[in-house]
């Protein structure tokens, strides 16, 4: 086991980790390390290599404000291009020198006596004055625990861990789920397989995807006139903000988007039976609204069947649906989403008095501003609780947090502060605020069963239930008054080592 | 949560429920919000029409029985401004979006063209107004929105005609100089109906004003609903100082 001592340890090398590390370096702060269990920068966009994987927020917006890319190939870039973008940013920002890959964090433990975190990975132990979990919300694939799965003799894998070695050509394939990944996977593989059976628990709302391939002239325009790219980005950002009243279920706004979705369905489907199957039974926006021009057409191919029922279990060669009907298949692809309502890392974090984060969060995740938790000093989250979006680019939230956390880090390190812990009353006020804002929104009243709500308490813990600009207004900078501050420095940086 | 009351006053062409369809529910999460619509009778002269609007606002606020925050858009900004100047004890704060100090030559020639068109065919006047309502950038990118809404011109009626006549002659200089309550000015930098220079003039005149320019046309509440709301919410929380030029972040 090697031992590593750092002022700051960032865990996670996706958009969040990159944003924070870049910000720190741009502020002239170099004393940090960044680790990730994967083999490179990219996070989501390194791991989700399934056929058809693309973003669903326009790339000119779904990218860093501080590293615009004039050369996006099209409106919604694909996985490979986004991954290339992220590794390019990491290189340009000088982050590889700070990074270590293949480090899966198994535990993170707070030591009050010397005010440090000990972070153990599969191969090393790190000690740090401050830790940041930028470990993502949609990073741990969720495979439903269904009876018979172990007995199934065919091939199975999750969309986020695609098995590219497995040849789908001519196979009978089942896709479980009809969410954001499934609607990209199904059209992308439909023409290769012998048959495709899609299991749907609840129908998603789907709207048209206006995907434009940028010409060389357009790319050069964005290169030569950065203001043009910024103007387009501004437009997209504020256009998304204007959609927020949809989430508040303001009737005029809901009607508008419902009409778009309905017109799309009717334009693409004539068969009344299929139309019925794909018509959602909850209020639009309660779950993510999906964008696709080829989802409905794919479902209408002769060898594709949509089963509007969830999966109940498996036999040796079949998927069994909720009515007990068996569907023989060679391969099952789980497009069943991620462990999302609670951050998977929560059970690995122990704070003051050995308290585990997942125990503190037994009624759902809570973090002041989505970034800090009482009882867990010198620890910050990025893209953690409370900041997911219904309509918008998460990069805006991530950059806001990167500025906040970088601010906090500099405040702590410059003043040689040993310990900052968010005041629990501030955290409670914040949680109350979130509950108030969530009231009457589509996430809590839209009549759908989504991962946005914590299954134990029914509370909205994953979403920022307000306009994005309000988050920037409240959490654009670190406010020391929100924290209990102990001025004595932690001892790690001074070179003290602890013996286990 | 404050239970203070906000009165929203619309502009020339759109009734309050339509103009504030987005802003009202956003504000209602923290405040009581009242929509104020005004109207006039056909036979009265223009001064009487304008006076009639003010009188209606006076009555509405008197009925509420407590001081209010006033938010006026376009022509509504002039109505709000005059009330705040003359009844400052009943006004907690003033916000003017798409407002101006006094109608200038360019505005007047637009209004005259509008009136000529109206006399020919009201629909044409509606189209002129619609053409100038949005910023070129907004129009250009509109189709790139994921749930792009169609913009359709409305056909004006006689009430709107009277308001356009009033717009032609507006001068709020005297009232603007008298404003004492905290004021927020929201202006579109690409507004073809009210030049940004006209908004600067207002900023120079109202001593208590903070100024928030936005990259938008006259349709501030449509193009930049989030920015208008966010800026106004921060203003209501006392975040801005008199004389402040508010810079927005780049997303
Ligand atoms: C297919 C797909 C499409 C998406 N499209 C969009 C979109 O269009 N627009 C949008 O706004 N959002 C989209 N999202 C959401 C997306 O997750 C975020 O936009 C963004 O990529 C999150 O970045 P992140 O850095 O916070 O997390 P991630 O990208 O998930 O990165 C987290 C990193 O932490 C590492 N990690 C996790 N646990 C550990 C551990 N215990 N030890 C060590 N390392 C660990 C992971 O390996 C990973 O590299 C999409 C998500 C998916 C899955």
XYZ file of C-alpha atoms in Angstrom, chain A residues 48 50-54 56 157-160 162 173-190 196-204 206 209 288 290-296 298-299 304-306 333-338:
60
model
C -21.794 4.809 -21.593
C -23.826 1.866 -25.962
C -24.842 2.224 -29.623
C -26.674 5.493 -30.176
C -25.384 7.180 -26.986
C -25.716 10.945 -27.397
C -29.937 15.355 -25.128
C -25.529 -6.651 -19.684
C -26.401 -3.097 -18.705
C -26.437 -0.276 -21.252
C -23.779 1.589 -19.271
C -22.029 -2.419 -22.977
C -32.892 -9.495 -27.930
C -34.880 -8.060 -25.037
C -34.469 -4.480 -23.859
C -35.698 -3.777 -20.338
C -36.808 -0.205 -19.886
C -37.965 2.697 -22.037
C -36.003 5.571 -20.527
C -33.314 7.862 -21.897
C -30.868 5.058 -22.741
C -33.425 2.621 -24.194
C -34.809 5.118 -26.666
C -31.299 5.590 -28.023
C -30.329 1.897 -27.918
C -33.439 0.442 -29.580
C -33.299 2.369 -32.883
C -29.516 1.896 -33.011
C -29.628 -1.914 -32.807
C -33.030 -2.693 -34.321
C -36.373 -7.147 -30.423
C -38.762 -7.152 -27.483
C -38.956 -3.948 -25.462
C -40.414 -4.035 -21.955
C -42.065 -0.846 -20.831
C -43.125 -0.103 -17.274
C -44.418 3.341 -18.106
C -44.425 5.186 -21.394
C -42.092 8.176 -21.719
C -41.060 11.898 -26.501
C -35.047 15.912 -31.841
C -37.318 13.328 -18.093
C -37.046 12.396 -24.130
C -36.005 13.498 -27.593
C -36.121 11.122 -30.522
C -37.173 10.967 -34.134
C -36.524 7.262 -34.542
C -37.968 5.698 -31.387
C -41.567 5.382 -32.585
C -38.273 1.602 -34.564
C -41.171 0.262 -32.517
C -39.854 -5.228 -32.921
C -42.469 -5.641 -30.205
C -43.326 -3.248 -27.399
C -30.000 -5.566 -22.292
C -30.848 -3.673 -19.142
C -31.640 -0.059 -19.871
C -32.883 0.157 -16.335
C -31.078 3.274 -15.232
C -28.839 3.938 -12.290
